[in-house]
Coordinates of C-alpha atoms in Angstrom, one line a residue:
M1 CA -6.5 122.1 97.7
T2 CA -3.3 124.1 98.3
T3 CA -0.8 123.4 101.1
G4 CA 1.8 125.7 102.6
V5 CA 5.6 125.4 102.8
T6 CA 6.9 122.1 104.1
V7 CA 10.5 121.1 104.7
V8 CA 11.1 117.4 104.1
T9 CA 14.4 116.0 105.2
G10 CA 15.9 113.1 103.3
G11 CA 13.5 114.0 100.5
S12 CA 15.4 112.5 97.5
R13 CA 14.4 108.9 98.0
G14 CA 12.0 106.5 99.8
I15 CA 9.4 107.9 102.2
G16 CA 10.7 111.4 101.9
A17 CA 10.4 111.5 98.1
A18 CA 6.9 110.0 98.3
V19 CA 5.8 112.7 100.8
A20 CA 7.2 115.4 98.6
R21 CA 5.4 114.1 95.5
R22 CA 2.1 113.9 97.4
L23 CA 2.5 117.5 98.6
G24 CA 3.2 118.5 95.0
G25 CA -0.1 117.0 94.0
L26 CA -1.8 119.3 96.5
E27 CA 0.0 122.4 95.0
G28 CA 2.3 122.5 98.0
R29 CA 5.6 124.2 98.3
V30 CA 8.3 121.8 99.3
C31 CA 11.9 122.1 100.3
I32 CA 13.7 118.8 100.4
S33 CA 17.1 118.0 101.8
Y34 CA 19.5 115.5 100.4
R35 CA 23.0 114.4 101.4
E36 CA 24.7 113.1 98.2
D37 CA 22.4 112.2 95.3
A38 CA 21.8 115.5 93.5
E39 CA 20.3 113.7 90.5
A40 CA 17.7 112.0 92.6
A41 CA 16.8 115.2 94.3
R42 CA 16.4 117.0 91.0
S43 CA 14.1 114.3 89.8
V44 CA 11.9 114.7 92.9
V45 CA 11.8 118.5 92.4
S46 CA 10.8 118.0 88.8
D47 CA 8.0 115.6 89.9
V48 CA 6.6 118.1 92.4
I49 CA 6.6 120.9 89.9
A50 CA 5.0 118.7 87.3
A51 CA 2.2 117.8 89.8
G52 CA 1.4 121.5 90.3
G53 CA 3.6 122.4 93.3
E54 CA 6.8 124.3 93.9
A55 CA 10.0 122.7 95.1
V56 CA 13.7 123.3 95.8
A57 CA 16.4 120.9 96.9
V58 CA 19.2 121.7 99.3
Q59 CA 22.3 119.6 99.8
A60 CA 22.6 119.3 103.6
D61 CA 23.9 116.8 106.1
M62 CA 21.4 116.5 108.9
S63 CA 24.1 115.8 111.5
R64 CA 25.5 119.3 110.9
P65 CA 23.6 122.2 112.7
D66 CA 25.0 124.7 110.2
D67 CA 23.6 122.7 107.3
I68 CA 20.2 122.4 109.0
E69 CA 20.0 126.2 109.5
R70 CA 20.9 126.8 105.9
L71 CA 18.2 124.3 104.8
F72 CA 15.5 126.3 106.7
T73 CA 16.8 129.8 105.6
T74 CA 16.7 128.6 102.0
A75 CA 13.1 127.5 102.4
D76 CA 12.3 130.9 103.8
K77 CA 13.9 132.8 100.9
E78 CA 12.8 130.5 98.1
L79 CA 9.3 129.4 99.2
G80 CA 7.9 131.6 102.0
T81 CA 6.5 131.1 105.4
L82 CA 7.0 127.6 106.9
S83 CA 3.9 125.6 107.8
G84 CA 5.2 122.1 108.1
L85 CA 8.3 119.9 108.8
V86 CA 8.7 116.2 108.1
N87 CA 11.6 114.9 110.0
N88 CA 12.3 112.0 107.8
V89 CA 16.0 111.5 107.2
G90 CA 17.5 108.5 108.9
I91 CA 20.5 106.3 108.7
L92 CA 21.5 102.8 109.8
E93 CA 24.7 100.8 109.3
Q94 CA 25.6 97.1 108.8
Q95 CA 23.6 94.6 110.8
C96 CA 25.3 93.6 114.0
R97 CA 24.9 92.8 117.7
V98 CA 25.3 95.3 120.5
D99 CA 28.6 93.6 121.6
E100 CA 30.0 94.4 118.1
L101 CA 29.2 98.1 118.2
D102 CA 31.7 100.9 118.7
A103 CA 31.2 104.5 119.9
A104 CA 32.0 106.0 116.6
R105 CA 29.1 104.1 114.9
L106 CA 26.7 105.1 117.7
R107 CA 27.6 108.8 117.4
R108 CA 27.0 108.7 113.6
I109 CA 23.6 107.1 114.1
L110 CA 22.5 109.4 117.0
D111 CA 23.9 112.6 115.4
T112 CA 21.6 112.2 112.4
N113 CA 18.6 110.4 113.8
V114 CA 18.3 112.2 117.1
V115 CA 20.4 115.4 117.2
G116 CA 19.3 116.2 113.6
Y117 CA 15.6 115.7 114.5
F118 CA 15.9 118.0 117.5
M119 CA 17.8 120.7 115.6
C120 CA 15.2 120.6 112.7
A121 CA 12.4 120.8 115.2
R122 CA 14.0 123.8 116.8
Q123 CA 14.2 125.6 113.5
A124 CA 10.6 124.8 112.8
V125 CA 9.3 125.9 116.2
L126 CA 11.2 129.2 115.9
R127 CA 9.3 129.9 112.7
M128 CA 5.9 128.4 113.5
S129 CA 5.2 129.0 117.2
T130 CA 2.8 131.9 118.0
M131 CA 5.2 132.6 120.9
H132 CA 7.8 133.6 118.3
G133 CA 5.4 135.5 116.0
G134 CA 4.4 132.5 113.8
V135 CA 1.0 131.4 112.9
G136 CA 1.3 127.7 113.8
G137 CA 2.0 124.6 111.8
A138 CA 2.6 120.8 112.0
I139 CA 5.6 118.6 112.6
V140 CA 5.6 114.9 111.6
N141 CA 8.5 112.8 112.8
V142 CA 9.3 109.6 111.0
S143 CA 10.1 107.1 113.7
S144 CA 10.1 103.3 113.1
A145 CA 8.4 100.1 114.3
A146 CA 11.9 99.3 115.5
S147 CA 11.4 101.7 118.4
R148 CA 8.8 99.1 119.7
L149 CA 10.4 95.9 118.5
G150 CA 14.1 96.6 119.4
A151 CA 15.6 95.2 116.2
P152 CA 17.7 92.5 118.1
G153 CA 20.7 91.1 116.2
E154 CA 20.3 93.8 113.6
Y155 CA 20.0 97.5 114.5
V156 CA 19.5 98.0 118.3
D157 CA 21.3 101.3 117.9
Y158 CA 18.9 102.4 115.2
A159 CA 16.0 101.2 117.2
A160 CA 17.2 103.2 120.2
S161 CA 17.5 106.3 118.1
K162 CA 13.9 105.9 117.0
G163 CA 12.9 105.5 120.6
A164 CA 14.3 108.9 121.2
V165 CA 12.3 110.2 118.3
D166 CA 9.1 108.8 120.0
T167 CA 10.0 110.7 123.2
L168 CA 10.7 113.9 121.2
T169 CA 7.3 113.6 119.6
T170 CA 5.5 113.2 123.0
G171 CA 7.5 115.9 124.8
L172 CA 7.5 118.5 122.0
S173 CA 3.8 118.0 121.3
L174 CA 3.0 119.0 124.9
E175 CA 5.5 121.8 124.9
V176 CA 4.0 123.6 121.9
A177 CA 0.4 122.5 121.8
S178 CA -0.7 125.9 123.0
E179 CA 1.5 127.7 120.5
G180 CA -0.4 126.5 117.4
I181 CA 2.0 123.6 116.5
R182 CA 0.9 120.0 116.3
V183 CA 3.5 117.3 116.6
N184 CA 2.9 113.7 115.6
A185 CA 4.8 110.7 114.4
V186 CA 4.5 107.7 112.0
R187 CA 6.2 104.4 112.8
P188 CA 6.8 102.6 109.5
G189 CA 8.2 99.1 109.4
F190 CA 9.1 96.7 106.7
I191 CA 8.8 99.3 103.9
R192 CA 10.4 98.7 100.5
T193 CA 13.1 101.5 100.6
Q194 CA 16.8 101.7 99.9
I195 CA 17.7 101.9 103.6
H196 CA 17.8 98.1 103.9
A197 CA 20.8 98.0 101.6
S198 CA 22.7 100.3 104.0
G199 CA 22.4 97.6 106.5
G200 CA 23.7 95.0 104.1
D201 CA 20.3 93.3 103.6
P202 CA 18.7 94.8 100.5
D203 CA 16.1 92.0 100.3
R204 CA 15.2 92.2 104.0
V205 CA 11.5 93.0 103.4
A206 CA 11.1 90.1 101.0
R207 CA 12.8 87.9 103.5
V208 CA 10.6 88.7 106.5
E209 CA 7.2 89.7 104.9
R210 CA 5.8 86.1 105.1
N211 CA 6.0 86.4 108.9
L212 CA 4.0 89.7 109.1
P213 CA 0.3 89.5 109.9
M214 CA -0.5 91.1 106.5
R215 CA 1.9 88.8 104.7
R216 CA 3.5 91.7 102.7
G217 CA 5.8 94.6 103.0
G218 CA 4.7 98.2 102.6
D219 CA 5.3 100.9 100.0
P220 CA 6.7 104.4 100.7
D221 CA 3.5 106.0 99.4
E222 CA 1.4 104.2 102.0
V223 CA 3.5 105.9 104.7
A224 CA 3.4 109.2 102.8
A225 CA -0.4 109.2 102.8
A226 CA -0.4 109.1 106.6
V227 CA 2.3 111.8 106.8
V228 CA 0.4 114.2 104.6
W229 CA -2.8 113.6 106.5
L230 CA -1.1 114.5 109.7
L231 CA 0.2 117.7 108.1
S232 CA -3.3 118.6 106.9
A233 CA -6.2 120.5 108.4
Q234 CA -8.1 117.2 108.5
A235 CA -5.8 116.3 111.5
S236 CA -6.4 119.6 113.2
Y237 CA -7.2 118.0 116.6
V238 CA -4.5 115.4 116.5
T239 CA -1.2 115.9 118.4
G240 CA 1.1 113.7 120.3
S241 CA -0.1 110.7 118.4
F242 CA 1.5 107.8 116.6
I243 CA 0.4 105.9 113.5
D244 CA 2.0 102.5 113.1
L245 CA 2.4 101.3 109.5
A246 CA 4.1 97.9 109.9
G247 CA 1.6 95.4 108.4
G248 CA 0.2 94.5 111.9
K249 CA 3.6 93.8 113.5

């Protein structure tokens, strides 16, 4: 099985890296973005190529529209016609309450997690929509169980940004359904990735997993499996849908 060209934002670690590696195993062509860790990005590219795919990595900050445009033009030039986008990159900051937040922190979260998702979706639609001369494709937004749970006392700002991603998923799926583009989302929760260290709680999953219905945290590859299915022809009649991967929470 061979897949087309997919842009995966935040593809140097965690869920994004797992998605890229799975696509490589399907002989896919993958363009990953990374913000800082060039070595990790090169490792993912090597893994994709070793698995039978093609890959390039682009240093890009998803809060910067110029960087986003450069990411997609690089994918065009290096890999070919775009068929998929995985809006995966996401940031959070130190755990705190809403009454401890400031506007600068909120802008940082929303610029990456919301504005970045919209701008990446825009670039994908311009390439994939039949209205713009494209041949269709699929977008998968990586939201979070936090959009449903609220993350009180920890990351209400992050949760709110993922609520916006849910709305983007629903609205855009209806907007482009007749133009050959499917738009879906996954909502992971309690996944063992490095993002928890950014919030000052690297052992968060181990701390809370005993309270989950399944009594364990999740692995990035479990999320990646759902993402890759949503990108595939096997999900050809699925749009505007959400897959929750949070151990029953």
